Amino acid sequence: MRAVAFFVHGVEAVVRLFGWIAAWTCVVLVGLVAGDVLMRYVFSIGAIWLQELQWHLISPIALFGMSYLLLMGEQVRVDVFYERFPVGLQRVIEVIGGLLLLVMGLYIAWLTLPWIAQSFARGEASPNPGGLPLRWLLKSLIPFGFLLLALQGLAHALRQAFALPTRGE
């Protein structure tokens, strides 16, 4: 039981770190968008790389944020039915959901690996002149984000199965 709790707390610490990274990436994104708008409309200067960087930053926000949302209990569920279920049934649903996330996250991460390898082998970059290079690096966030989701799904399932208290309890 102690090893399970140690594993769950370790995974959750990693997910918290990447949730923090996603949150600060949002702040950076807002700053970049404001700077881009200021440059374009006040100084009539535009940069393709700056616009591409803005949409590139949305990827870590979404990919790291989905695990963090699960950790914080903000995942989508049909509360109209769920809240009326007995606690035991709620736990079973949470365990099954966590295990399904584990399987789905690992499967999606595995599916993306050949796509990223192909992008790396081609040295894929932006097709736009002045665009960002190393597009494969951005694409590599996809399996990483889904691996993080899979690990959080497992931690979530274990927390529910063993009725582990959250850090605040």
Coordinates of C-alpha atoms in Angstrom, one line a residue:
M1 CA 0.0 0.0 0.0
R2 CA 2.9 2.4 0.8
A3 CA 4.5 1.7 -2.6
V4 CA 1.2 2.4 -4.3
A5 CA 0.8 5.7 -2.5
F6 CA 4.5 6.6 -3.2
F7 CA 3.9 5.9 -7.0
V8 CA 0.7 7.9 -7.1
H9 CA 2.2 10.9 -5.3
G10 CA 5.2 10.7 -7.6
V11 CA 3.1 10.7 -10.8
E12 CA 0.9 13.5 -9.4
A13 CA 4.0 15.6 -8.6
V14 CA 5.2 15.2 -12.2
V15 CA 1.7 16.1 -13.5
R16 CA 1.6 19.2 -11.2
L17 CA 5.0 20.3 -12.6
F18 CA 3.7 20.0 -16.2
G19 CA 0.4 21.7 -15.2
W20 CA 2.5 24.6 -13.9
I21 CA 4.4 24.6 -17.2
A22 CA 1.1 24.7 -19.1
A23 CA -0.2 27.6 -17.0
W24 CA 3.0 29.7 -17.5
T25 CA 2.9 28.8 -21.2
C26 CA -0.6 30.5 -21.2
V27 CA 1.0 33.6 -19.8
V28 CA 3.8 33.6 -22.4
L29 CA 1.2 33.1 -25.1
V30 CA -0.9 36.1 -24.0
G31 CA 2.3 38.2 -24.0
L32 CA 3.3 37.0 -27.5
V33 CA -0.2 37.7 -28.9
A34 CA -0.3 41.2 -27.3
G35 CA 3.2 41.9 -28.6
D36 CA 2.4 40.7 -32.1
V37 CA -0.8 42.8 -32.2
L38 CA 1.2 45.8 -31.0
M39 CA 3.9 45.3 -33.6
R40 CA 1.4 44.8 -36.4
Y41 CA -1.0 47.6 -35.7
V42 CA 1.3 50.2 -34.2
F43 CA 4.6 49.7 -36.0
S44 CA 3.3 47.8 -39.1
I45 CA 5.8 45.0 -38.5
G46 CA 4.9 41.4 -38.7
A47 CA 6.9 38.2 -38.2
I48 CA 5.7 34.8 -39.4
W49 CA 7.8 33.0 -36.8
L50 CA 6.0 34.9 -34.1
Q51 CA 2.6 33.9 -35.4
E52 CA 3.7 30.3 -35.7
L53 CA 5.2 30.3 -32.2
Q54 CA 1.8 31.4 -30.9
W55 CA 0.0 28.4 -32.3
H56 CA 2.9 26.1 -31.4
L57 CA 2.4 27.1 -27.7
I58 CA -1.1 25.9 -27.7
S59 CA 0.1 22.3 -28.0
P60 CA 1.8 22.1 -24.6
I61 CA -1.0 23.9 -23.0
A62 CA -3.5 21.3 -24.2
L63 CA -1.3 18.3 -24.0
F64 CA 0.0 19.0 -20.5
G65 CA -3.2 20.5 -19.3
M66 CA -5.4 17.5 -19.9
S67 CA -3.4 15.4 -17.3
Y68 CA -3.5 18.3 -14.9
L69 CA -7.3 18.6 -15.3
L70 CA -7.7 15.0 -14.4
L71 CA -5.5 15.4 -11.4
M72 CA -7.6 18.4 -10.2
G73 CA -10.9 16.5 -10.8
E74 CA -12.0 18.8 -13.5
Q75 CA -12.5 16.1 -16.1
V76 CA -15.8 15.9 -18.0
R77 CA -18.3 13.5 -16.5
V78 CA -22.1 13.3 -16.6
D79 CA -22.7 14.6 -13.0
V80 CA -26.5 14.4 -13.4
F81 CA -26.2 10.6 -13.0
Y82 CA -22.8 10.3 -11.3
E83 CA -23.7 12.4 -8.2
R84 CA -26.7 10.1 -7.5
F85 CA -24.6 6.9 -7.5
P86 CA -23.4 5.4 -4.3
V87 CA -19.8 6.1 -3.4
G88 CA -18.7 2.5 -4.2
L89 CA -20.1 2.7 -7.7
Q90 CA -18.5 6.1 -8.2
R91 CA -15.1 4.5 -7.2
V92 CA -15.7 1.7 -9.7
I93 CA -16.5 4.2 -12.5
E94 CA -13.4 6.2 -11.6
V95 CA -11.1 3.1 -11.6
I96 CA -12.5 1.9 -15.0
G97 CA -12.2 5.4 -16.4
G98 CA -8.6 5.7 -15.2
L99 CA -7.7 2.3 -16.6
L100 CA -9.3 3.2 -20.0
L101 CA -7.3 6.5 -20.0
L102 CA -4.1 4.4 -19.4
V103 CA -4.8 2.2 -22.3
M104 CA -6.0 5.0 -24.6
G105 CA -3.1 7.3 -23.7
L106 CA -0.5 4.6 -24.3
Y107 CA -2.1 3.6 -27.6
I108 CA -2.3 7.1 -28.9
A109 CA 1.3 7.8 -27.9
W110 CA 2.4 4.6 -29.6
L111 CA 0.5 5.5 -32.8
T112 CA 2.2 8.8 -33.1
L113 CA 5.8 7.5 -32.9
P114 CA 6.2 6.6 -36.6
W115 CA 4.7 9.9 -37.6
I116 CA 7.3 11.8 -35.5
A117 CA 10.1 9.6 -36.7
Q118 CA 9.2 10.4 -40.3
S119 CA 9.0 14.1 -39.4
F120 CA 12.5 13.9 -37.8
A121 CA 14.0 12.0 -40.7
R122 CA 12.7 14.6 -43.2
G123 CA 14.0 17.5 -41.0
E124 CA 10.5 18.9 -41.2
A125 CA 10.2 22.6 -40.7
S126 CA 7.7 25.3 -41.4
P127 CA 6.8 25.6 -45.2
N128 CA 6.6 29.4 -44.7
P129 CA 9.6 31.6 -45.4
G130 CA 10.8 32.8 -42.0
G131 CA 8.8 30.1 -40.2
L132 CA 10.0 28.0 -37.3
P133 CA 12.3 25.0 -37.9
L134 CA 12.2 21.6 -36.0
R135 CA 8.6 20.9 -36.4
W136 CA 9.3 17.3 -35.3
L137 CA 10.1 18.7 -31.8
L138 CA 6.7 20.2 -31.5
K139 CA 5.1 16.9 -32.7
S140 CA 7.1 15.0 -30.1
L141 CA 5.0 16.7 -27.4
I142 CA 2.0 14.6 -28.6
P143 CA 3.2 11.2 -27.4
F144 CA 4.7 12.8 -24.3
G145 CA 1.4 14.5 -23.4
F146 CA -0.6 11.3 -23.9
L147 CA 2.0 9.3 -21.9
L148 CA 1.5 11.8 -19.1
L149 CA -2.2 11.4 -19.4
A150 CA -1.8 7.6 -19.3
L151 CA 0.3 7.8 -16.1
Q152 CA -2.2 10.2 -14.5
G153 CA -5.0 7.8 -15.5
L154 CA -3.2 5.0 -13.7
A155 CA -2.5 7.1 -10.7
H156 CA -6.2 8.2 -10.6
A157 CA -7.3 4.5 -10.9
L158 CA -5.0 3.5 -8.1
R159 CA -6.0 6.4 -5.9
Q160 CA -9.6 5.4 -6.3
A161 CA -9.1 1.6 -6.0
F162 CA -7.1 1.9 -2.8
A163 CA -9.1 4.9 -1.4
L164 CA -6.0 7.0 -1.0
P165 CA -6.6 10.4 0.4
T166 CA -5.6 13.5 -1.6
R167 CA -2.8 15.6 -0.4
G168 CA -5.2 18.1 1.2
E169 CA -7.2 15.4 3.2

